[in-house]
Short mmCIF file of C-alpha atoms in Angstrom, two decimals:
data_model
loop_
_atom_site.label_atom_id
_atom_site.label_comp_id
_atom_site.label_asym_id
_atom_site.label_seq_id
_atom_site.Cartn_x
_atom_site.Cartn_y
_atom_site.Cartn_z
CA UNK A 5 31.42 -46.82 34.96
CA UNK A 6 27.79 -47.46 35.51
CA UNK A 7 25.58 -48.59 33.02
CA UNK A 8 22.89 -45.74 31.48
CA UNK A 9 19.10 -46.88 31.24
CA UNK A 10 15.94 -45.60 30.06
CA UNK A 11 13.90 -44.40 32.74
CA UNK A 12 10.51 -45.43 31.75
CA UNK A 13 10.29 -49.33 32.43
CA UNK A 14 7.59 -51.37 30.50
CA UNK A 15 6.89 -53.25 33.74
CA UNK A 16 6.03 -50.20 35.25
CA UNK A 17 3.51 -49.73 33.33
CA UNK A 18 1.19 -52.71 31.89
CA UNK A 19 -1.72 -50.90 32.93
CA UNK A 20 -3.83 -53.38 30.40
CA UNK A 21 -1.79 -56.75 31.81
CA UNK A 22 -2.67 -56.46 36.11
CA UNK A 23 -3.09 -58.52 38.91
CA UNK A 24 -2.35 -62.16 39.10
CA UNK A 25 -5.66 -64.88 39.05
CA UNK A 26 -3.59 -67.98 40.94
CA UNK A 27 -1.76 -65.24 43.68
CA UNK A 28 -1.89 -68.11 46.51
CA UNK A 29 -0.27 -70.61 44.59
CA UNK A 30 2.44 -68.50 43.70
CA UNK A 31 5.66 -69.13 45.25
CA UNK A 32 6.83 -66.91 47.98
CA UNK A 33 10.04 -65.75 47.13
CA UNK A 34 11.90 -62.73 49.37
CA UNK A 35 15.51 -62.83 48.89
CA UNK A 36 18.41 -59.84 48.80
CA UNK A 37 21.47 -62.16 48.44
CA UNK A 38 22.41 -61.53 44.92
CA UNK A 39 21.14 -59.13 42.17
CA UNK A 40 18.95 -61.68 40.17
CA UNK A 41 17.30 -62.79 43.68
CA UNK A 42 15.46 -59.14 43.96
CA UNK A 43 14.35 -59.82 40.73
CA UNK A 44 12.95 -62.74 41.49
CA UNK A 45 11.44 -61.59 44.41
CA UNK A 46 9.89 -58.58 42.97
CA UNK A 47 7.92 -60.50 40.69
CA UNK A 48 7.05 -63.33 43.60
CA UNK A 49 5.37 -60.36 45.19
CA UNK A 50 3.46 -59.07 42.14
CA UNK A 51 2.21 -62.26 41.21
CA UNK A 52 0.87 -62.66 44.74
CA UNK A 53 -0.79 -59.00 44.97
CA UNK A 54 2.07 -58.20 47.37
CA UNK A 55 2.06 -54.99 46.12
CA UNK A 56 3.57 -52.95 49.07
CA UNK A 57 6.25 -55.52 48.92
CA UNK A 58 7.30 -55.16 45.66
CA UNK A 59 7.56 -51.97 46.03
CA UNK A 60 9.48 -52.00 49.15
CA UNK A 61 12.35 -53.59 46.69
CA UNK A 62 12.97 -49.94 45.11
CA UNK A 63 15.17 -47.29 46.67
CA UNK A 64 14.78 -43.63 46.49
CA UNK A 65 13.72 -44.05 42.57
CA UNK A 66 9.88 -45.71 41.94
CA UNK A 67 8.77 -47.46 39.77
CA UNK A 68 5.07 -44.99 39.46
CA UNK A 69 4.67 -41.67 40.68
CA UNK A 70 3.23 -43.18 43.47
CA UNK A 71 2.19 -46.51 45.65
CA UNK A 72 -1.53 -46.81 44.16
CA UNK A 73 -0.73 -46.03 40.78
CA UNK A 74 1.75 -48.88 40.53
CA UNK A 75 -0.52 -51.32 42.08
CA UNK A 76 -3.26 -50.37 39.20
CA UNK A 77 -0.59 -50.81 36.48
CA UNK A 78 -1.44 -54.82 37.48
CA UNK A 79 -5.17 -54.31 37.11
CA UNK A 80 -5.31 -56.62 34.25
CA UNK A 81 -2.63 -59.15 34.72
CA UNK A 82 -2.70 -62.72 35.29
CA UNK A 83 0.62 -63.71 35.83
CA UNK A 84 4.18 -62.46 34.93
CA UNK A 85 7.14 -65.09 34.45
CA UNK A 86 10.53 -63.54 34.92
CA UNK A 87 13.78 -64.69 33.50
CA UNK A 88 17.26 -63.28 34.24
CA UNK A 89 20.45 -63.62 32.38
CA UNK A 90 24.49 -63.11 33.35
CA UNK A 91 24.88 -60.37 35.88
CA UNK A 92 27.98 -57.97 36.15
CA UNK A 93 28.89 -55.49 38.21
CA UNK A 94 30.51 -51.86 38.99
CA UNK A 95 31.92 -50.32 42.13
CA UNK A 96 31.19 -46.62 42.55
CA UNK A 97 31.29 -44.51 45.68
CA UNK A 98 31.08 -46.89 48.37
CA UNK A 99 28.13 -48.75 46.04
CA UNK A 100 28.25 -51.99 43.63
CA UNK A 101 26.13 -51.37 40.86
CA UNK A 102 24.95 -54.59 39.07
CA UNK A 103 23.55 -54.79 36.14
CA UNK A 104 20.59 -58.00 35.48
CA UNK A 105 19.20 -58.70 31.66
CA UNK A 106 15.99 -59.24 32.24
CA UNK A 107 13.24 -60.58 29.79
CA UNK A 108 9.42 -61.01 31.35
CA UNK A 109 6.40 -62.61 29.97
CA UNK A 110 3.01 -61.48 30.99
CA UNK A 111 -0.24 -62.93 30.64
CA UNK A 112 -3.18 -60.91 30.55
CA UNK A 113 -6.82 -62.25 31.98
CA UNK A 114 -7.99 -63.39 28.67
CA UNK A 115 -4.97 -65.63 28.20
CA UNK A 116 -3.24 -63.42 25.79
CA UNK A 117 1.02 -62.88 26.07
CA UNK A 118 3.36 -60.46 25.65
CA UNK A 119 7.22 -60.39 26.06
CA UNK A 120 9.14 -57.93 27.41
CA UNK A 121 13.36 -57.60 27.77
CA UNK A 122 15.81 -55.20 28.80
CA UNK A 123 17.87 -54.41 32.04
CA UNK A 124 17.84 -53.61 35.68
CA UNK A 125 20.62 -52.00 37.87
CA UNK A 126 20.37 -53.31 41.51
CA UNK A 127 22.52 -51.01 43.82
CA UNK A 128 23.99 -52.31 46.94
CA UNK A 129 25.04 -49.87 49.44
CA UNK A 130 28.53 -50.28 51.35
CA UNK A 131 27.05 -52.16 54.70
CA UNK A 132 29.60 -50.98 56.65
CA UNK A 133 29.27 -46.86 56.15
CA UNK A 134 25.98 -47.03 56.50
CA UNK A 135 23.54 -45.75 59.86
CA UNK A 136 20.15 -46.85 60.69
CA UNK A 137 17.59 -47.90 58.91
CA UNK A 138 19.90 -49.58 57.21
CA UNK A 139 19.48 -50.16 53.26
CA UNK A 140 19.54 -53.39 51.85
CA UNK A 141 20.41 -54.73 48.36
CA UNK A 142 17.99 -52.46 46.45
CA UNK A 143 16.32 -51.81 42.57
CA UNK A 144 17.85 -48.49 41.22
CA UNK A 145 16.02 -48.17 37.97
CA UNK A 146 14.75 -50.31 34.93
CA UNK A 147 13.91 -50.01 31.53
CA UNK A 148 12.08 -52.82 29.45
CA UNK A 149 11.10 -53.23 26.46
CA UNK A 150 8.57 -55.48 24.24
CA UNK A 151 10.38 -58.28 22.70
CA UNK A 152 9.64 -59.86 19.56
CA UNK A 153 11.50 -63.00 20.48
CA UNK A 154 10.12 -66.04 22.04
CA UNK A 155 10.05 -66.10 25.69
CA UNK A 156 12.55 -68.66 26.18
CA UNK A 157 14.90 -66.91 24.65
CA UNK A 158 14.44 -63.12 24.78
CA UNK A 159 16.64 -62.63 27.60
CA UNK A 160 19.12 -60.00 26.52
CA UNK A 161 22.60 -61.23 25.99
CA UNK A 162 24.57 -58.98 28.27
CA UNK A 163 23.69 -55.25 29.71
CA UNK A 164 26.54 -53.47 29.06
CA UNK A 165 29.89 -54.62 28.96
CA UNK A 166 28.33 -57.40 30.97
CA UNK A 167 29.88 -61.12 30.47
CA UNK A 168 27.39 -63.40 27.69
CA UNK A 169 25.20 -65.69 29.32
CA UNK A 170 26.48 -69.82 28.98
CA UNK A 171 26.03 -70.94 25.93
CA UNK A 172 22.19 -73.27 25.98
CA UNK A 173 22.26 -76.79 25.35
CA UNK A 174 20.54 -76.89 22.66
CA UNK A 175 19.88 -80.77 22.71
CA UNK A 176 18.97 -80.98 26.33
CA UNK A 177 16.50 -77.86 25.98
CA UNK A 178 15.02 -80.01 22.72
CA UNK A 179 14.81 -83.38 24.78
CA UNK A 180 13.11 -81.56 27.56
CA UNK A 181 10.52 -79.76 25.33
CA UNK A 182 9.67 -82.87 23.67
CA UNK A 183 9.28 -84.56 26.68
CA UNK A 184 7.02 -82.18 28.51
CA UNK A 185 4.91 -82.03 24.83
CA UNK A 186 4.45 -85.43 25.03
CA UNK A 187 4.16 -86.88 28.64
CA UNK A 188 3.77 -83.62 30.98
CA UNK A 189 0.32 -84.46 31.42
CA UNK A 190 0.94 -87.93 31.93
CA UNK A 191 3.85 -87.75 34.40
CA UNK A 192 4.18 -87.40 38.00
CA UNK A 193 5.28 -83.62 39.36
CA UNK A 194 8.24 -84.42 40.60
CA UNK A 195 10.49 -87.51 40.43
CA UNK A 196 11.76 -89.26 44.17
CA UNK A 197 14.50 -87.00 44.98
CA UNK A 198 12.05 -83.88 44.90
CA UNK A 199 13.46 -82.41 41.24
CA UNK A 200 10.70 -81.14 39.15
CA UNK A 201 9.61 -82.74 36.06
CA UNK A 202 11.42 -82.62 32.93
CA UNK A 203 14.81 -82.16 34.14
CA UNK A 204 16.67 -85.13 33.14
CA UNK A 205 20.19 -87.41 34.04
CA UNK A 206 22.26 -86.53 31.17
CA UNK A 207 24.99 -88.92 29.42
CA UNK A 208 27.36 -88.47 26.46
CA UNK A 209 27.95 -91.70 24.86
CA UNK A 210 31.73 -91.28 22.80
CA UNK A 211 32.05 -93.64 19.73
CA UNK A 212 33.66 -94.42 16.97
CA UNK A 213 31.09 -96.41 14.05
CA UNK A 214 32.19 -100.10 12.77
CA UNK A 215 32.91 -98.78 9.50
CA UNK A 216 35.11 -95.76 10.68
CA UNK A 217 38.97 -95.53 10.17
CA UNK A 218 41.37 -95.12 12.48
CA UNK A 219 41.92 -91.33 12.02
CA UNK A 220 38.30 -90.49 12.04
CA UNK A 221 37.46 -88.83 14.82
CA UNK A 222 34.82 -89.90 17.83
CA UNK A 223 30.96 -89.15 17.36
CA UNK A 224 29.06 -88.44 20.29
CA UNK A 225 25.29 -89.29 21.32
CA UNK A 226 24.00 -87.58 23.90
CA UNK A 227 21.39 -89.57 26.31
CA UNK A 228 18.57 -88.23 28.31
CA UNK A 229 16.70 -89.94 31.17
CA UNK A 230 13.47 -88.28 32.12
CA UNK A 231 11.29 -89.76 35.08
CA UNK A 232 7.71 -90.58 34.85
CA UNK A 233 6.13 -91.73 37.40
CA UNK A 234 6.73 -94.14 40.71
CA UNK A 235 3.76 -97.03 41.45
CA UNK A 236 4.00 -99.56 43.96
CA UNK A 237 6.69 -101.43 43.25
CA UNK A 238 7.61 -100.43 39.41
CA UNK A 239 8.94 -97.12 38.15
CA UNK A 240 9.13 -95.31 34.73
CA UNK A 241 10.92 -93.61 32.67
CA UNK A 242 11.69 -91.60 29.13
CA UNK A 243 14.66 -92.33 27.26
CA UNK A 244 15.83 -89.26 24.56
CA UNK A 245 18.76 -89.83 22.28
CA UNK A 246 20.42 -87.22 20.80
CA UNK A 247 23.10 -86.77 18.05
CA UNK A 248 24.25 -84.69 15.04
CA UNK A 249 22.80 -86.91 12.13
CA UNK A 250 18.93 -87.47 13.70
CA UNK A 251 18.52 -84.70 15.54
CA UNK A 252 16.34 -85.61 19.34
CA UNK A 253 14.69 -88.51 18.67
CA UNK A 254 12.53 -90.83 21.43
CA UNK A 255 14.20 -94.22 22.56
CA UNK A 256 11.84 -97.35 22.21
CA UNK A 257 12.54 -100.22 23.20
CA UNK A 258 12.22 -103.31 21.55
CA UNK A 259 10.40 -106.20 23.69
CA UNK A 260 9.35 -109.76 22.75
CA UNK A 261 5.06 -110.60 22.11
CA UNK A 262 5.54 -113.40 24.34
CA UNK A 263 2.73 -116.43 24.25
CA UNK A 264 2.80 -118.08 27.50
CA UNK A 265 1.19 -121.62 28.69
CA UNK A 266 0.33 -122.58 32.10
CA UNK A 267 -0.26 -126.44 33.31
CA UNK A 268 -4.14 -126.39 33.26
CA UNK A 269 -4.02 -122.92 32.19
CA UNK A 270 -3.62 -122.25 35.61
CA UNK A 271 -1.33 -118.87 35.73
CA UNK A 272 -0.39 -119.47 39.25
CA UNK A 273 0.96 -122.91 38.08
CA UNK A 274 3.56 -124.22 36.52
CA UNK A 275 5.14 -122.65 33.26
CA UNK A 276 4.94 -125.36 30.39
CA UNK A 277 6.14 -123.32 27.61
CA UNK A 278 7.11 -119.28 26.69
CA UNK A 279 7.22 -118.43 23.02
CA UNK A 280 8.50 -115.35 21.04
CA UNK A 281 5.18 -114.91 18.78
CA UNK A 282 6.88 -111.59 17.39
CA UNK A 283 8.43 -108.03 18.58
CA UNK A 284 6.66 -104.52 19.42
CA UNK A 285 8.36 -101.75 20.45
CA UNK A 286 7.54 -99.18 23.81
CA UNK A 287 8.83 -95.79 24.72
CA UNK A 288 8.23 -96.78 28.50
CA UNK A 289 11.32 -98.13 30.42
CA UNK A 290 10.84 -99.77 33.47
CA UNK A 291 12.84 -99.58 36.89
CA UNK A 292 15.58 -98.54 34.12
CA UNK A 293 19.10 -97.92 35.08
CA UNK A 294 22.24 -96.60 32.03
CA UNK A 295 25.51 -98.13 32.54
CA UNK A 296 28.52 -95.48 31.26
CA UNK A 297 31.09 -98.61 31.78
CA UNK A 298 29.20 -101.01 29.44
CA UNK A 299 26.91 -99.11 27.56
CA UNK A 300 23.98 -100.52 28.66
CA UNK A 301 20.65 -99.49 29.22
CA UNK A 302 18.75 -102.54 31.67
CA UNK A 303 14.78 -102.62 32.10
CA UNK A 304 13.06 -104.80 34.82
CA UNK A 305 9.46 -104.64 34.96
CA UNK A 306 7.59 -106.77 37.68
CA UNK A 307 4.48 -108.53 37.54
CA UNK A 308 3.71 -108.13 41.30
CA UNK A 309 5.17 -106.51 44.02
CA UNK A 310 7.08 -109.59 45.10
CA UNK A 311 8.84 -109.70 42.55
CA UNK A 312 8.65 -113.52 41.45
CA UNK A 313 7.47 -112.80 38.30
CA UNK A 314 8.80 -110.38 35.76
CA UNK A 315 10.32 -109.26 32.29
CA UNK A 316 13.90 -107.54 32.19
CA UNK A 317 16.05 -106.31 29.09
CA UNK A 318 19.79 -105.61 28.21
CA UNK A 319 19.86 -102.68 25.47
CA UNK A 320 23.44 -102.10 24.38
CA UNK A 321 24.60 -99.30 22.61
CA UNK A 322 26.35 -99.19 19.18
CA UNK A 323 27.04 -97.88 15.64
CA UNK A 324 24.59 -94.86 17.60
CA UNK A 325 21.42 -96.42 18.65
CA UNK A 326 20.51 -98.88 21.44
CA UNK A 327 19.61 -102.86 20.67
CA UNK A 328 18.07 -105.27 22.65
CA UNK A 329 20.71 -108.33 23.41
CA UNK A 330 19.15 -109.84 26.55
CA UNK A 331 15.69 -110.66 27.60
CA UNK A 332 14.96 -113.04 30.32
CA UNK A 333 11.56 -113.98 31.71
CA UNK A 334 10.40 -115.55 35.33
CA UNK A 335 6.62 -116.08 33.90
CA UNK A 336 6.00 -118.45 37.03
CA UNK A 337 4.28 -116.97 40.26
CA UNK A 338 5.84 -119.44 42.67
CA UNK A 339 7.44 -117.39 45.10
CA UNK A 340 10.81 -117.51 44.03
CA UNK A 341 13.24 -115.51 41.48
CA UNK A 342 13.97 -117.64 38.79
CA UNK A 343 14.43 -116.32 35.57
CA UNK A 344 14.97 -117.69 32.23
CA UNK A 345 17.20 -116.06 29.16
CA UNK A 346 14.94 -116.41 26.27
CA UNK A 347 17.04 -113.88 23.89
CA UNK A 348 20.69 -113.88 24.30
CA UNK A 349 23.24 -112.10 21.83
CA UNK A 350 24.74 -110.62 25.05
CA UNK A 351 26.72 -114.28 26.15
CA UNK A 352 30.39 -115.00 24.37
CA UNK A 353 29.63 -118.46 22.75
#
């Protein structure tokens, strides 16, 4: 049976929350392949003053009495953020009727929020019964309403007898807030591969402590590897750690204050001694890579772009947390790759 709504939307009318300040950055987004995709698209188009566009995603039912009155609900608005949650559907009378939660956050022009939630119904018309013009994928009718729940999580569970959205991660959404708190000004965009910032590889770590006996069961830590930023020849990254004792908590890694003496006190010469003068700690890994089959996180940082001189750590996982083991050092710029171990619980004796 379909789904009953309200027929007065909030979005229809924010007449104090308008048009959109950054409408040419704004991605253009104009797709009818699924319910949640006119959604989308609908608020693409507002946010770029696409007005006749967004309206062109309504059928027979608008959204304002009429075309100019909904483009002056948007008089004051700076920019609307859409959200959709788990979509189901009805057939009825050659239709599908699908029902979208929906939750919206719009900014006015003096930076103020609000948060709106509630549903859609999208109707899609049987393709094949139907004459010229034909009708695609289509809004029926809306009804939002404000929210006093934080944006992130306002989206309504289900409209309906609609299916409950996936339950969230709640340690990966943690790890990525923290991360984008911390270094999203810092950070490149996007990391090689074209994925935007702040979405991380993702690793469960299954364990049993030194202490535990043999019926306990397994603890998991969950890892998170964020990327930072790519230079010439050396890249970064974040390291989160996650578990049910400390919560999400940064990784730093411990590194050797080394005190190194050239012949003549020449750098480019020859290396006459390397000394461990004491330990700091960084939250920057470099050209980083997490072994699953060891348990290993390994750093190697170079000191120019040949790669003859460097640093590089072994960080091995257990009891929870992650311990340095290894460290070698090539602290000679001669041209060749020739490290030496100058920490080493990692060897069998």
């Amino acid at each position: 049976m379909r789904h009953a709504f309200v027929a007065v939307a909030a979005v229809f009318c924010l007449s104090s929350i308008g048009q959109s300040a950054f409408a040419a950055d704004a991605p253009y987004i104009d797709d009818r392949s699924s319910a949640d995709a006119v959604i989308r698209s609908l608020y693409s188009a507002i946010n770029r003053h696409e007005f006749a566009r967004a309206w062109g995603y309504f059928g027979d039912t608008k959204p304002a009495k009429d075309f100019n009155a909904f483009v002056k609900g948007y008089d004051g608005t700076d920019a609307v953020e859409v959200k959709t949650g788990a979509v189901s559907e009805e057939g009825a009378a050659g239709s599908i009727y699908y029902s979208v939660p929906v939750a919206i956050q719009a900014t006015d022009k003096k930076g103020e929020a609000k948060v709106f939630a509630g549903c859609y119904t999208v109707r899609q018309v049987n393709a094949q019964v139907q004459e010229p013009p034909f009708q695609p994928i289509f809004i029926d009718k809306g009804a939002l309403k404000p929210s006093t729940e934080d944006f992130d999580s306002a989206v309504p569970a289900s409209c309906g007898d609609g299916p409950p959205p996936p339950k969230k991660d709640e340690a990966l959404e943690q790890a990525k807030k923290a991360f984008l708190a911390t270094y999203g000004g810092q950070c490149d965009k996007q990391d090689p591969d074209g994925k935007p910032i702040g979405e991380p590889e993702a690793h469960s770590i299954h364990y049993k402590d030194k202490d535990a006996q043999p019926s306990d069961p397994e603890r998991e830590t969950r890892l998170f590897r964020f990327f930072c930023s790519m230079a010439a020849y050396n890249e970064t990254a974040v390291y989160y750690i996650a578990d049910d004792v400390n919560g999400v908590t940064q990784l730093q890694f411990t590194e050797p204050d080394l005190d190194i003496r050239y012949e003549n006190n020449n750098s480019e010469g020859k290396v006459e001694s390397i000394h461990i003068i004491g330990f700091k700690t960084s939250g920057w890994a470099t050209n980083s890579d997490y072994d699953e089959n060891t348990k290993t996180i390994t750093t190697s940082n170079k000191w120019r772009g040949v790669g003859d001189a460097s640093s590089s750590g072994t960080y091995l996982f257990r009891n929870g947390d992650f311990s340095l083991v290894q460290y070698d050092v090539d602290a000679s710029y001669d041209g060749e790759i020739n490290p030496q171990t100058i920490i080493d619980y990692n060897t069998a004796p």
